[in-house]
Amino acid sequence: MNQPKILLLGPPGAGKGTQSKKLADHFDVDHVTTGDALRANKDMETEHGTPREYMDAGELVPDPVVNEIVEAALTEADGFVLDGYPRNLSQAEYLDGITDLDAVITLEVSRGELVERLTGRRVCEECGANFHVEFDQPETPGVCDECGGALIQRDDDNEETVRERLRVFDENTQPVIDFYDEQGELVRVDGERTPDEVFEALQAAIEP
Ligand code: AMP
């Protein structure tokens, strides 16, 4: 399969960002992530307000804003790994109207582990690399191993917002996963293993 079109689903903290980047490198396709696109435009004025108003509360940014980002990115891409979208059924319908997917995979991680991963996560403000205060410490505290940038906590990785993001996932995004499952398209991958093991399982799911 050349230039595959891959959809990676799963709750916040499941490892979608890390794995999507690796998959995009491996298959030489675009990494399309609504979370990163919105973070880069947090204070952009839209007719629905700024993305920040929703993101800092752990809520979903309104569909028209997100759909536009995704359509523009997918139109330019031959193959892609889509990460963080669709997050509700209406986005899933929109996606269905603009592209066909080759693989739909969900990463499964237990709830307690998600909360621990998210609240302890630190990200590089320069290159976006992820670390963890306990499980994946950088060589020098506060400094990115990859590029030397400063490590920060995302505004929405505090415990209160994390709980709300997980509630929003259960209410809005779990039905998207069930929808692909009912279509018989969904592959489930255990995301509670080492990043390399998860990556191997993802590769196997895409290139059977
Ligand atoms: P993420 O980096 O994927 O965890 O996304 C961070 C935040 O960006 C989410 O909590 C939402 O506020 C917003 N966001 C990202 N993707 C979407 C989407 N597909 N639909 C609506 N909001 C989104």
mmCIF file with all atom_site columns, C-alpha atoms and ligand atoms in Angstrom:
data_model
loop_
_atom_site.group_PDB
_atom_site.id
_atom_site.type_symbol
_atom_site.label_atom_id
_atom_site.label_alt_id
_atom_site.label_comp_id
_atom_site.label_asym_id
_atom_site.label_entity_id
_atom_site.label_seq_id
_atom_site.pdbx_PDB_ins_code
_atom_site.Cartn_x
_atom_site.Cartn_y
_atom_site.Cartn_z
_atom_site.occupancy
_atom_site.B_iso_or_equiv
_atom_site.pdbx_formal_charge
_atom_site.auth_seq_id
_atom_site.auth_comp_id
_atom_site.auth_asym_id
_atom_site.auth_atom_id
_atom_site.pdbx_PDB_model_num
ATOM   1   C CA  . MET A 1 1   ? 0.000   0.000  0.000  1.00 0.00 ? 1   MET A CA  1
ATOM   2   C CA  . ASN A 1 2   ? 1.495   3.354  -1.052 1.00 0.00 ? 2   ASN A CA  1
ATOM   3   C CA  . GLN A 1 3   ? 0.359   6.544  0.660  1.00 0.00 ? 3   GLN A CA  1
ATOM   4   C CA  . PRO A 1 4   ? -2.210  5.029  3.057  1.00 0.00 ? 4   PRO A CA  1
ATOM   5   C CA  . LYS A 1 5   ? -5.013  7.060  4.624  1.00 0.00 ? 5   LYS A CA  1
ATOM   6   C CA  . ILE A 1 6   ? -5.003  6.173  8.293  1.00 0.00 ? 6   ILE A CA  1
ATOM   7   C CA  . LEU A 1 7   ? -7.370  7.246  11.063 1.00 0.00 ? 7   LEU A CA  1
ATOM   8   C CA  . LEU A 1 8   ? -6.059  6.870  14.607 1.00 0.00 ? 8   LEU A CA  1
ATOM   9   C CA  . LEU A 1 9   ? -8.726  7.095  17.309 1.00 0.00 ? 9   LEU A CA  1
ATOM   10  C CA  . GLY A 1 10  ? -8.640  6.816  21.092 1.00 0.00 ? 10  GLY A CA  1
ATOM   11  C CA  . PRO A 1 11  ? -9.099  8.873  24.238 1.00 0.00 ? 11  PRO A CA  1
ATOM   12  C CA  . PRO A 1 12  ? -6.887  11.830 25.211 1.00 0.00 ? 12  PRO A CA  1
ATOM   13  C CA  . GLY A 1 13  ? -3.610  10.446 26.561 1.00 0.00 ? 13  GLY A CA  1
ATOM   14  C CA  . ALA A 1 14  ? -3.757  7.153  24.627 1.00 0.00 ? 14  ALA A CA  1
ATOM   15  C CA  . GLY A 1 15  ? -0.620  8.061  22.659 1.00 0.00 ? 15  GLY A CA  1
ATOM   16  C CA  . LYS A 1 16  ? -2.237  9.168  19.402 1.00 0.00 ? 16  LYS A CA  1
ATOM   17  C CA  . GLY A 1 17  ? 0.144   12.112 18.944 1.00 0.00 ? 17  GLY A CA  1
ATOM   18  C CA  . THR A 1 18  ? 3.333   10.110 19.513 1.00 0.00 ? 18  THR A CA  1
ATOM   19  C CA  . GLN A 1 19  ? 2.234   7.172  17.388 1.00 0.00 ? 19  GLN A CA  1
ATOM   20  C CA  . SER A 1 20  ? 0.776   9.306  14.591 1.00 0.00 ? 20  SER A CA  1
ATOM   21  C CA  . LYS A 1 21  ? 4.081   11.112 14.177 1.00 0.00 ? 21  LYS A CA  1
ATOM   22  C CA  . LYS A 1 22  ? 5.945   7.808  13.932 1.00 0.00 ? 22  LYS A CA  1
ATOM   23  C CA  . LEU A 1 23  ? 3.409   6.375  11.478 1.00 0.00 ? 23  LEU A CA  1
ATOM   24  C CA  . ALA A 1 24  ? 3.515   9.499  9.306  1.00 0.00 ? 24  ALA A CA  1
ATOM   25  C CA  . ASP A 1 25  ? 7.341   9.258  9.156  1.00 0.00 ? 25  ASP A CA  1
ATOM   26  C CA  . HIS A 1 26  ? 7.264   5.550  8.456  1.00 0.00 ? 26  HIS A CA  1
ATOM   27  C CA  . PHE A 1 27  ? 4.690   5.704  5.647  1.00 0.00 ? 27  PHE A CA  1
ATOM   28  C CA  . ASP A 1 28  ? 5.924   9.094  4.403  1.00 0.00 ? 28  ASP A CA  1
ATOM   29  C CA  . VAL A 1 29  ? 2.473   10.690 4.657  1.00 0.00 ? 29  VAL A CA  1
ATOM   30  C CA  . ASP A 1 30  ? 1.165   13.878 6.281  1.00 0.00 ? 30  ASP A CA  1
ATOM   31  C CA  . HIS A 1 31  ? 0.402   14.002 10.011 1.00 0.00 ? 31  HIS A CA  1
ATOM   32  C CA  . VAL A 1 32  ? -2.904  15.843 10.262 1.00 0.00 ? 32  VAL A CA  1
ATOM   33  C CA  . THR A 1 33  ? -3.739  16.764 13.835 1.00 0.00 ? 33  THR A CA  1
ATOM   34  C CA  . THR A 1 34  ? -6.528  19.131 14.792 1.00 0.00 ? 34  THR A CA  1
ATOM   35  C CA  . GLY A 1 35  ? -5.168  19.565 18.336 1.00 0.00 ? 35  GLY A CA  1
ATOM   36  C CA  . ASP A 1 36  ? -1.822  20.945 17.103 1.00 0.00 ? 36  ASP A CA  1
ATOM   37  C CA  . ALA A 1 37  ? -3.504  23.062 14.419 1.00 0.00 ? 37  ALA A CA  1
ATOM   38  C CA  . LEU A 1 38  ? -5.844  24.579 17.013 1.00 0.00 ? 38  LEU A CA  1
ATOM   39  C CA  . ARG A 1 39  ? -3.043  25.144 19.553 1.00 0.00 ? 39  ARG A CA  1
ATOM   40  C CA  . ALA A 1 40  ? -1.120  27.063 16.873 1.00 0.00 ? 40  ALA A CA  1
ATOM   41  C CA  . ASN A 1 41  ? -4.209  29.252 16.323 1.00 0.00 ? 41  ASN A CA  1
ATOM   42  C CA  . LYS A 1 42  ? -5.631  29.423 19.837 1.00 0.00 ? 42  LYS A CA  1
ATOM   43  C CA  . ASP A 1 43  ? -6.413  33.123 19.735 1.00 0.00 ? 43  ASP A CA  1
ATOM   44  C CA  . MET A 1 44  ? -7.717  33.249 16.173 1.00 0.00 ? 44  MET A CA  1
ATOM   45  C CA  . GLU A 1 45  ? -11.062 35.088 16.074 1.00 0.00 ? 45  GLU A CA  1
ATOM   46  C CA  . THR A 1 46  ? -13.835 33.050 14.467 1.00 0.00 ? 46  THR A CA  1
ATOM   47  C CA  . GLU A 1 47  ? -17.559 33.672 14.408 1.00 0.00 ? 47  GLU A CA  1
ATOM   48  C CA  . HIS A 1 48  ? -17.739 31.122 17.241 1.00 0.00 ? 48  HIS A CA  1
ATOM   49  C CA  . GLY A 1 49  ? -15.116 32.903 19.386 1.00 0.00 ? 49  GLY A CA  1
ATOM   50  C CA  . THR A 1 50  ? -11.495 31.769 19.807 1.00 0.00 ? 50  THR A CA  1
ATOM   51  C CA  . PRO A 1 51  ? -10.402 28.101 20.045 1.00 0.00 ? 51  PRO A CA  1
ATOM   52  C CA  . ARG A 1 52  ? -8.862  28.920 23.452 1.00 0.00 ? 52  ARG A CA  1
ATOM   53  C CA  . GLU A 1 53  ? -12.284 29.480 25.038 1.00 0.00 ? 53  GLU A CA  1
ATOM   54  C CA  . TYR A 1 54  ? -13.190 25.853 24.334 1.00 0.00 ? 54  TYR A CA  1
ATOM   55  C CA  . MET A 1 55  ? -9.786  24.201 24.672 1.00 0.00 ? 55  MET A CA  1
ATOM   56  C CA  . ASP A 1 56  ? -8.900  25.568 28.098 1.00 0.00 ? 56  ASP A CA  1
ATOM   57  C CA  . ALA A 1 57  ? -12.247 24.285 29.392 1.00 0.00 ? 57  ALA A CA  1
ATOM   58  C CA  . GLY A 1 58  ? -11.733 20.840 27.833 1.00 0.00 ? 58  GLY A CA  1
ATOM   59  C CA  . GLU A 1 59  ? -14.700 21.302 25.462 1.00 0.00 ? 59  GLU A CA  1
ATOM   60  C CA  . LEU A 1 60  ? -14.837 20.638 21.723 1.00 0.00 ? 60  LEU A CA  1
ATOM   61  C CA  . VAL A 1 61  ? -14.137 23.536 19.379 1.00 0.00 ? 61  VAL A CA  1
ATOM   62  C CA  . PRO A 1 62  ? -17.230 24.017 17.135 1.00 0.00 ? 62  PRO A CA  1
ATOM   63  C CA  . ASP A 1 63  ? -17.448 21.690 14.115 1.00 0.00 ? 63  ASP A CA  1
ATOM   64  C CA  . PRO A 1 64  ? -17.274 24.348 11.338 1.00 0.00 ? 64  PRO A CA  1
ATOM   65  C CA  . VAL A 1 65  ? -13.884 25.573 12.598 1.00 0.00 ? 65  VAL A CA  1
ATOM   66  C CA  . VAL A 1 66  ? -12.435 22.071 12.837 1.00 0.00 ? 66  VAL A CA  1
ATOM   67  C CA  . ASN A 1 67  ? -13.992 20.730 9.629  1.00 0.00 ? 67  ASN A CA  1
ATOM   68  C CA  . GLU A 1 68  ? -12.414 23.565 7.656  1.00 0.00 ? 68  GLU A CA  1
ATOM   69  C CA  . ILE A 1 69  ? -8.952  22.798 9.061  1.00 0.00 ? 69  ILE A CA  1
ATOM   70  C CA  . VAL A 1 70  ? -9.288  19.118 8.197  1.00 0.00 ? 70  VAL A CA  1
ATOM   71  C CA  . GLU A 1 71  ? -10.678 19.636 4.712  1.00 0.00 ? 71  GLU A CA  1
ATOM   72  C CA  . ALA A 1 72  ? -7.837  22.027 3.814  1.00 0.00 ? 72  ALA A CA  1
ATOM   73  C CA  . ALA A 1 73  ? -5.209  19.595 5.145  1.00 0.00 ? 73  ALA A CA  1
ATOM   74  C CA  . LEU A 1 74  ? -6.672  16.499 3.477  1.00 0.00 ? 74  LEU A CA  1
ATOM   75  C CA  . THR A 1 75  ? -7.109  18.189 0.117  1.00 0.00 ? 75  THR A CA  1
ATOM   76  C CA  . GLU A 1 76  ? -3.349  18.766 0.026  1.00 0.00 ? 76  GLU A CA  1
ATOM   77  C CA  . ALA A 1 77  ? -2.395  15.249 1.161  1.00 0.00 ? 77  ALA A CA  1
ATOM   78  C CA  . ASP A 1 78  ? -2.098  12.024 -0.854 1.00 0.00 ? 78  ASP A CA  1
ATOM   79  C CA  . GLY A 1 79  ? -1.846  9.909  2.255  1.00 0.00 ? 79  GLY A CA  1
ATOM   80  C CA  . PHE A 1 80  ? -2.173  10.916 5.889  1.00 0.00 ? 80  PHE A CA  1
ATOM   81  C CA  . VAL A 1 81  ? -2.460  9.919  9.505  1.00 0.00 ? 81  VAL A CA  1
ATOM   82  C CA  . LEU A 1 82  ? -5.430  11.728 11.003 1.00 0.00 ? 82  LEU A CA  1
ATOM   83  C CA  . ASP A 1 83  ? -5.155  12.322 14.750 1.00 0.00 ? 83  ASP A CA  1
ATOM   84  C CA  . GLY A 1 84  ? -7.726  14.014 17.025 1.00 0.00 ? 84  GLY A CA  1
ATOM   85  C CA  . TYR A 1 85  ? -10.542 14.071 14.452 1.00 0.00 ? 85  TYR A CA  1
ATOM   86  C CA  . PRO A 1 86  ? -13.395 13.110 14.147 1.00 0.00 ? 86  PRO A CA  1
ATOM   87  C CA  . ARG A 1 87  ? -14.406 13.703 17.754 1.00 0.00 ? 87  ARG A CA  1
ATOM   88  C CA  . ASN A 1 88  ? -18.177 13.464 17.300 1.00 0.00 ? 88  ASN A CA  1
ATOM   89  C CA  . LEU A 1 89  ? -20.591 11.791 14.877 1.00 0.00 ? 89  LEU A CA  1
ATOM   90  C CA  . SER A 1 90  ? -21.210 14.924 12.880 1.00 0.00 ? 90  SER A CA  1
ATOM   91  C CA  . GLN A 1 91  ? -17.464 15.291 12.201 1.00 0.00 ? 91  GLN A CA  1
ATOM   92  C CA  . ALA A 1 92  ? -17.364 11.592 11.228 1.00 0.00 ? 92  ALA A CA  1
ATOM   93  C CA  . GLU A 1 93  ? -20.101 12.214 8.662  1.00 0.00 ? 93  GLU A CA  1
ATOM   94  C CA  . TYR A 1 94  ? -18.238 15.229 7.327  1.00 0.00 ? 94  TYR A CA  1
ATOM   95  C CA  . LEU A 1 95  ? -15.058 13.168 6.997  1.00 0.00 ? 95  LEU A CA  1
ATOM   96  C CA  . ASP A 1 96  ? -16.943 10.438 5.165  1.00 0.00 ? 96  ASP A CA  1
ATOM   97  C CA  . GLY A 1 97  ? -17.974 13.035 2.583  1.00 0.00 ? 97  GLY A CA  1
ATOM   98  C CA  . ILE A 1 98  ? -14.422 14.218 1.839  1.00 0.00 ? 98  ILE A CA  1
ATOM   99  C CA  . THR A 1 99  ? -12.227 11.085 1.847  1.00 0.00 ? 99  THR A CA  1
ATOM   100 C CA  . ASP A 1 100 ? -11.998 7.280  1.966  1.00 0.00 ? 100 ASP A CA  1
ATOM   101 C CA  . LEU A 1 101 ? -9.953  5.634  4.695  1.00 0.00 ? 101 LEU A CA  1
ATOM   102 C CA  . ASP A 1 102 ? -7.635  2.623  4.375  1.00 0.00 ? 102 ASP A CA  1
ATOM   103 C CA  . ALA A 1 103 ? -7.297  1.881  8.102  1.00 0.00 ? 103 ALA A CA  1
ATOM   104 C CA  . VAL A 1 104 ? -9.254  2.858  11.220 1.00 0.00 ? 104 VAL A CA  1
ATOM   105 C CA  . ILE A 1 105 ? -7.514  1.994  14.467 1.00 0.00 ? 105 ILE A CA  1
ATOM   106 C CA  . THR A 1 106 ? -8.278  2.797  18.084 1.00 0.00 ? 106 THR A CA  1
ATOM   107 C CA  . LEU A 1 107 ? -5.734  2.810  20.905 1.00 0.00 ? 107 LEU A CA  1
ATOM   108 C CA  . GLU A 1 108 ? -7.108  1.357  24.142 1.00 0.00 ? 108 GLU A CA  1
ATOM   109 C CA  . VAL A 1 109 ? -5.798  2.524  27.527 1.00 0.00 ? 109 VAL A CA  1
ATOM   110 C CA  . SER A 1 110 ? -7.443  2.249  30.964 1.00 0.00 ? 110 SER A CA  1
ATOM   111 C CA  . ARG A 1 111 ? -8.940  5.332  32.568 1.00 0.00 ? 111 ARG A CA  1
ATOM   112 C CA  . GLY A 1 112 ? -6.567  5.518  35.562 1.00 0.00 ? 112 GLY A CA  1
ATOM   113 C CA  . GLU A 1 113 ? -3.554  5.289  33.279 1.00 0.00 ? 113 GLU A CA  1
ATOM   114 C CA  . LEU A 1 114 ? -4.927  8.072  31.038 1.00 0.00 ? 114 LEU A CA  1
ATOM   115 C CA  . VAL A 1 115 ? -5.318  10.476 33.975 1.00 0.00 ? 115 VAL A CA  1
ATOM   116 C CA  . GLU A 1 116 ? -1.786  9.703  35.177 1.00 0.00 ? 116 GLU A CA  1
ATOM   117 C CA  . ARG A 1 117 ? -0.294  10.113 31.715 1.00 0.00 ? 117 ARG A CA  1
ATOM   118 C CA  . LEU A 1 118 ? -2.070  13.408 30.995 1.00 0.00 ? 118 LEU A CA  1
ATOM   119 C CA  . THR A 1 119 ? -1.556  15.172 34.323 1.00 0.00 ? 119 THR A CA  1
ATOM   120 C CA  . GLY A 1 120 ? 2.167   14.213 34.352 1.00 0.00 ? 120 GLY A CA  1
ATOM   121 C CA  . ARG A 1 121 ? 2.763   15.037 30.691 1.00 0.00 ? 121 ARG A CA  1
ATOM   122 C CA  . ARG A 1 122 ? 5.232   17.752 29.701 1.00 0.00 ? 122 ARG A CA  1
ATOM   123 C CA  . VAL A 1 123 ? 5.653   18.887 26.106 1.00 0.00 ? 123 VAL A CA  1
ATOM   124 C CA  . CYS A 1 124 ? 8.416   20.724 24.312 1.00 0.00 ? 124 CYS A CA  1
ATOM   125 C CA  . GLU A 1 125 ? 7.195   24.142 23.282 1.00 0.00 ? 125 GLU A CA  1
ATOM   126 C CA  . GLU A 1 126 ? 9.567   24.108 20.321 1.00 0.00 ? 126 GLU A CA  1
ATOM   127 C CA  . CYS A 1 127 ? 9.185   20.674 18.693 1.00 0.00 ? 127 CYS A CA  1
ATOM   128 C CA  . GLY A 1 128 ? 6.176   19.171 20.500 1.00 0.00 ? 128 GLY A CA  1
ATOM   129 C CA  . ALA A 1 129 ? 8.054   16.110 21.841 1.00 0.00 ? 129 ALA A CA  1
ATOM   130 C CA  . ASN A 1 130 ? 6.335   14.526 24.861 1.00 0.00 ? 130 ASN A CA  1
ATOM   131 C CA  . PHE A 1 131 ? 7.837   13.645 28.237 1.00 0.00 ? 131 PHE A CA  1
ATOM   132 C CA  . HIS A 1 132 ? 6.424   12.585 31.599 1.00 0.00 ? 132 HIS A CA  1
ATOM   133 C CA  . VAL A 1 133 ? 7.431   13.744 35.078 1.00 0.00 ? 133 VAL A CA  1
ATOM   134 C CA  . GLU A 1 134 ? 7.752   10.122 36.276 1.00 0.00 ? 134 GLU A CA  1
ATOM   135 C CA  . PHE A 1 135 ? 7.642   7.666  33.373 1.00 0.00 ? 135 PHE A CA  1
ATOM   136 C CA  . ASP A 1 136 ? 9.650   9.474  30.716 1.00 0.00 ? 136 ASP A CA  1
ATOM   137 C CA  . GLN A 1 137 ? 11.925  12.066 32.279 1.00 0.00 ? 137 GLN A CA  1
ATOM   138 C CA  . PRO A 1 138 ? 14.213  14.161 30.078 1.00 0.00 ? 138 PRO A CA  1
ATOM   139 C CA  . GLU A 1 139 ? 17.966  13.976 30.715 1.00 0.00 ? 139 GLU A CA  1
ATOM   140 C CA  . THR A 1 140 ? 17.974  17.550 32.065 1.00 0.00 ? 140 THR A CA  1
ATOM   141 C CA  . PRO A 1 141 ? 14.827  18.556 33.974 1.00 0.00 ? 141 PRO A CA  1
ATOM   142 C CA  . GLY A 1 142 ? 12.692  21.012 31.986 1.00 0.00 ? 142 GLY A CA  1
ATOM   143 C CA  . VAL A 1 143 ? 14.763  20.676 28.796 1.00 0.00 ? 143 VAL A CA  1
ATOM   144 C CA  . CYS A 1 144 ? 13.796  18.737 25.654 1.00 0.00 ? 144 CYS A CA  1
ATOM   145 C CA  . ASP A 1 145 ? 16.152  15.852 24.771 1.00 0.00 ? 145 ASP A CA  1
ATOM   146 C CA  . GLU A 1 146 ? 15.336  16.256 21.082 1.00 0.00 ? 146 GLU A CA  1
ATOM   147 C CA  . CYS A 1 147 ? 15.892  19.961 20.465 1.00 0.00 ? 147 CYS A CA  1
ATOM   148 C CA  . GLY A 1 148 ? 16.843  21.689 23.757 1.00 0.00 ? 148 GLY A CA  1
ATOM   149 C CA  . GLY A 1 149 ? 13.519  23.579 23.903 1.00 0.00 ? 149 GLY A CA  1
ATOM   150 C CA  . ALA A 1 150 ? 11.690  24.316 27.171 1.00 0.00 ? 150 ALA A CA  1
ATOM   151 C CA  . LEU A 1 151 ? 9.253   21.715 28.518 1.00 0.00 ? 151 LEU A CA  1
ATOM   152 C CA  . ILE A 1 152 ? 5.870   23.042 29.602 1.00 0.00 ? 152 ILE A CA  1
ATOM   153 C CA  . GLN A 1 153 ? 2.566   21.661 30.857 1.00 0.00 ? 153 GLN A CA  1
ATOM   154 C CA  . ARG A 1 154 ? -0.281  22.088 28.371 1.00 0.00 ? 154 ARG A CA  1
ATOM   155 C CA  . ASP A 1 155 ? -2.987  24.473 29.645 1.00 0.00 ? 155 ASP A CA  1
ATOM   156 C CA  . ASP A 1 156 ? -5.538  21.632 29.443 1.00 0.00 ? 156 ASP A CA  1
ATOM   157 C CA  . ASP A 1 157 ? -3.439  18.956 31.200 1.00 0.00 ? 157 ASP A CA  1
ATOM   158 C CA  . ASN A 1 158 ? -4.499  19.985 34.736 1.00 0.00 ? 158 ASN A CA  1
ATOM   159 C CA  . GLU A 1 159 ? -6.609  17.413 36.599 1.00 0.00 ? 159 GLU A CA  1
ATOM   160 C CA  . GLU A 1 160 ? -9.933  19.265 36.382 1.00 0.00 ? 160 GLU A CA  1
ATOM   161 C CA  . THR A 1 161 ? -9.698  19.826 32.616 1.00 0.00 ? 161 THR A CA  1
ATOM   162 C CA  . VAL A 1 162 ? -8.422  16.306 32.059 1.00 0.00 ? 162 VAL A CA  1
ATOM   163 C CA  . ARG A 1 163 ? -11.546 14.895 33.770 1.00 0.00 ? 163 ARG A CA  1
ATOM   164 C CA  . GLU A 1 164 ? -13.739 17.092 31.585 1.00 0.00 ? 164 GLU A CA  1
ATOM   165 C CA  . ARG A 1 165 ? -11.888 16.036 28.399 1.00 0.00 ? 165 ARG A CA  1
ATOM   166 C CA  . LEU A 1 166 ? -12.449 12.386 29.327 1.00 0.00 ? 166 LEU A CA  1
ATOM   167 C CA  . ARG A 1 167 ? -16.140 13.070 29.975 1.00 0.00 ? 167 ARG A CA  1
ATOM   168 C CA  . VAL A 1 168 ? -16.408 14.792 26.569 1.00 0.00 ? 168 VAL A CA  1
ATOM   169 C CA  . PHE A 1 169 ? -14.659 11.771 25.024 1.00 0.00 ? 169 PHE A CA  1
ATOM   170 C CA  . ASP A 1 170 ? -17.194 9.354  26.558 1.00 0.00 ? 170 ASP A CA  1
ATOM   171 C CA  . GLU A 1 171 ? -20.134 11.451 25.465 1.00 0.00 ? 171 GLU A CA  1
ATOM   172 C CA  . ASN A 1 172 ? -19.035 12.510 21.963 1.00 0.00 ? 172 ASN A CA  1
ATOM   173 C CA  . THR A 1 173 ? -16.121 10.436 20.701 1.00 0.00 ? 173 THR A CA  1
ATOM   174 C CA  . GLN A 1 174 ? -16.920 6.945  21.995 1.00 0.00 ? 174 GLN A CA  1
ATOM   175 C CA  . PRO A 1 175 ? -19.960 6.889  19.645 1.00 0.00 ? 175 PRO A CA  1
ATOM   176 C CA  . VAL A 1 176 ? -17.578 7.582  16.727 1.00 0.00 ? 176 VAL A CA  1
ATOM   177 C CA  . ILE A 1 177 ? -15.509 4.522  17.689 1.00 0.00 ? 177 ILE A CA  1
ATOM   178 C CA  . ASP A 1 178 ? -18.705 2.445  18.004 1.00 0.00 ? 178 ASP A CA  1
ATOM   179 C CA  . PHE A 1 179 ? -19.784 3.705  14.567 1.00 0.00 ? 179 PHE A CA  1
ATOM   180 C CA  . TYR A 1 180 ? -16.591 2.465  12.844 1.00 0.00 ? 180 TYR A CA  1
ATOM   181 C CA  . ASP A 1 181 ? -16.836 -0.761 14.843 1.00 0.00 ? 181 ASP A CA  1
ATOM   182 C CA  . GLU A 1 182 ? -20.376 -1.358 13.582 1.00 0.00 ? 182 GLU A CA  1
ATOM   183 C CA  . GLN A 1 183 ? -19.137 -0.791 10.008 1.00 0.00 ? 183 GLN A CA  1
ATOM   184 C CA  . GLY A 1 184 ? -16.624 -3.606 10.632 1.00 0.00 ? 184 GLY A CA  1
ATOM   185 C CA  . GLU A 1 185 ? -13.698 -1.282 9.923  1.00 0.00 ? 185 GLU A CA  1
ATOM   186 C CA  . LEU A 1 186 ? -12.235 -0.885 13.400 1.00 0.00 ? 186 LEU A CA  1
ATOM   187 C CA  . VAL A 1 187 ? -8.992  -2.463 14.608 1.00 0.00 ? 187 VAL A CA  1
ATOM   188 C CA  . ARG A 1 188 ? -8.318  -2.280 18.360 1.00 0.00 ? 188 ARG A CA  1
ATOM   189 C CA  . VAL A 1 189 ? -4.743  -1.938 19.564 1.00 0.00 ? 189 VAL A CA  1
ATOM   190 C CA  . ASP A 1 190 ? -3.673  -2.234 23.210 1.00 0.00 ? 190 ASP A CA  1
ATOM   191 C CA  . GLY A 1 191 ? -2.045  1.141  23.942 1.00 0.00 ? 191 GLY A CA  1
ATOM   192 C CA  . GLU A 1 192 ? -0.819  0.171  27.392 1.00 0.00 ? 192 GLU A CA  1
ATOM   193 C CA  . ARG A 1 193 ? 2.522   -1.225 26.245 1.00 0.00 ? 193 ARG A CA  1
ATOM   194 C CA  . THR A 1 194 ? 5.857   0.390  25.410 1.00 0.00 ? 194 THR A CA  1
ATOM   195 C CA  . PRO A 1 195 ? 5.737   2.931  22.566 1.00 0.00 ? 195 PRO A CA  1
ATOM   196 C CA  . ASP A 1 196 ? 7.784   0.562  20.349 1.00 0.00 ? 196 ASP A CA  1
ATOM   197 C CA  . GLU A 1 197 ? 5.430   -2.357 20.983 1.00 0.00 ? 197 GLU A CA  1
ATOM   198 C CA  . VAL A 1 198 ? 2.406   -0.189 20.229 1.00 0.00 ? 198 VAL A CA  1
ATOM   199 C CA  . PHE A 1 199 ? 4.050   1.045  17.039 1.00 0.00 ? 199 PHE A CA  1
ATOM   200 C CA  . GLU A 1 200 ? 4.711   -2.531 15.872 1.00 0.00 ? 200 GLU A CA  1
ATOM   201 C CA  . ALA A 1 201 ? 1.082   -3.463 16.508 1.00 0.00 ? 201 ALA A CA  1
ATOM   202 C CA  . LEU A 1 202 ? -0.099  -0.417 14.551 1.00 0.00 ? 202 LEU A CA  1
ATOM   203 C CA  . GLN A 1 203 ? 2.167   -1.230 11.630 1.00 0.00 ? 203 GLN A CA  1
ATOM   204 C CA  . ALA A 1 204 ? 0.884   -4.796 11.597 1.00 0.00 ? 204 ALA A CA  1
ATOM   205 C CA  . ALA A 1 205 ? -2.700  -3.523 11.563 1.00 0.00 ? 205 ALA A CA  1
ATOM   206 C CA  . ILE A 1 206 ? -1.985  -1.266 8.578  1.00 0.00 ? 206 ILE A CA  1
ATOM   207 C CA  . GLU A 1 207 ? 0.176   -3.703 6.584  1.00 0.00 ? 207 GLU A CA  1
ATOM   208 C CA  . PRO A 1 208 ? -1.426  -7.066 7.372  1.00 0.00 ? 208 PRO A CA  1
HETATM 209 P P1  . AMP B 2 .   ? -5.850  17.163 21.551 1.00 0.00 ? 1   AMP B P1  1
HETATM 210 O O1  . AMP B 2 .   ? -4.509  17.760 21.384 1.00 0.00 ? 1   AMP B O1  1
HETATM 211 O O2  . AMP B 2 .   ? -6.224  16.251 20.403 1.00 0.00 ? 1   AMP B O2  1
HETATM 212 O O3  . AMP B 2 .   ? -6.028  16.497 22.891 1.00 0.00 ? 1   AMP B O3  1
HETATM 213 O O4  . AMP B 2 .   ? -6.906  18.366 21.485 1.00 0.00 ? 1   AMP B O4  1
HETATM 214 C C1  . AMP B 2 .   ? -6.863  19.415 22.434 1.00 0.00 ? 1   AMP B C1  1
HETATM 215 C C2  . AMP B 2 .   ? -8.162  20.200 22.396 1.00 0.00 ? 1   AMP B C2  1
HETATM 216 O O5  . AMP B 2 .   ? -8.344  20.765 21.094 1.00 0.00 ? 1   AMP B O5  1
HETATM 217 C C3  . AMP B 2 .   ? -9.424  19.401 22.655 1.00 0.00 ? 1   AMP B C3  1
HETATM 218 O O6  . AMP B 2 .   ? -9.672  19.227 24.033 1.00 0.00 ? 1   AMP B O6  1
HETATM 219 C C4  . AMP B 2 .   ? -10.458 20.289 21.977 1.00 0.00 ? 1   AMP B C4  1
HETATM 220 O O7  . AMP B 2 .   ? -10.753 21.437 22.749 1.00 0.00 ? 1   AMP B O7  1
HETATM 221 C C5  . AMP B 2 .   ? -9.712  20.773 20.740 1.00 0.00 ? 1   AMP B C5  1
HETATM 222 N N1  . AMP B 2 .   ? -9.901  19.829 19.596 1.00 0.00 ? 1   AMP B N1  1
HETATM 223 C C6  . AMP B 2 .   ? -8.966  19.058 19.004 1.00 0.00 ? 1   AMP B C6  1
HETATM 224 N N2  . AMP B 2 .   ? -9.490  18.335 18.014 1.00 0.00 ? 1   AMP B N2  1
HETATM 225 C C7  . AMP B 2 .   ? -10.805 18.657 17.955 1.00 0.00 ? 1   AMP B C7  1
HETATM 226 C C8  . AMP B 2 .   ? -11.898 18.233 17.156 1.00 0.00 ? 1   AMP B C8  1
HETATM 227 N N3  . AMP B 2 .   ? -11.757 17.305 16.194 1.00 0.00 ? 1   AMP B N3  1
HETATM 228 N N4  . AMP B 2 .   ? -13.114 18.788 17.393 1.00 0.00 ? 1   AMP B N4  1
HETATM 229 C C9  . AMP B 2 .   ? -13.278 19.725 18.346 1.00 0.00 ? 1   AMP B C9  1
HETATM 230 N N5  . AMP B 2 .   ? -12.304 20.151 19.156 1.00 0.00 ? 1   AMP B N5  1
HETATM 231 C C10 . AMP B 2 .   ? -11.073 19.634 18.970 1.00 0.00 ? 1   AMP B C10 1
#
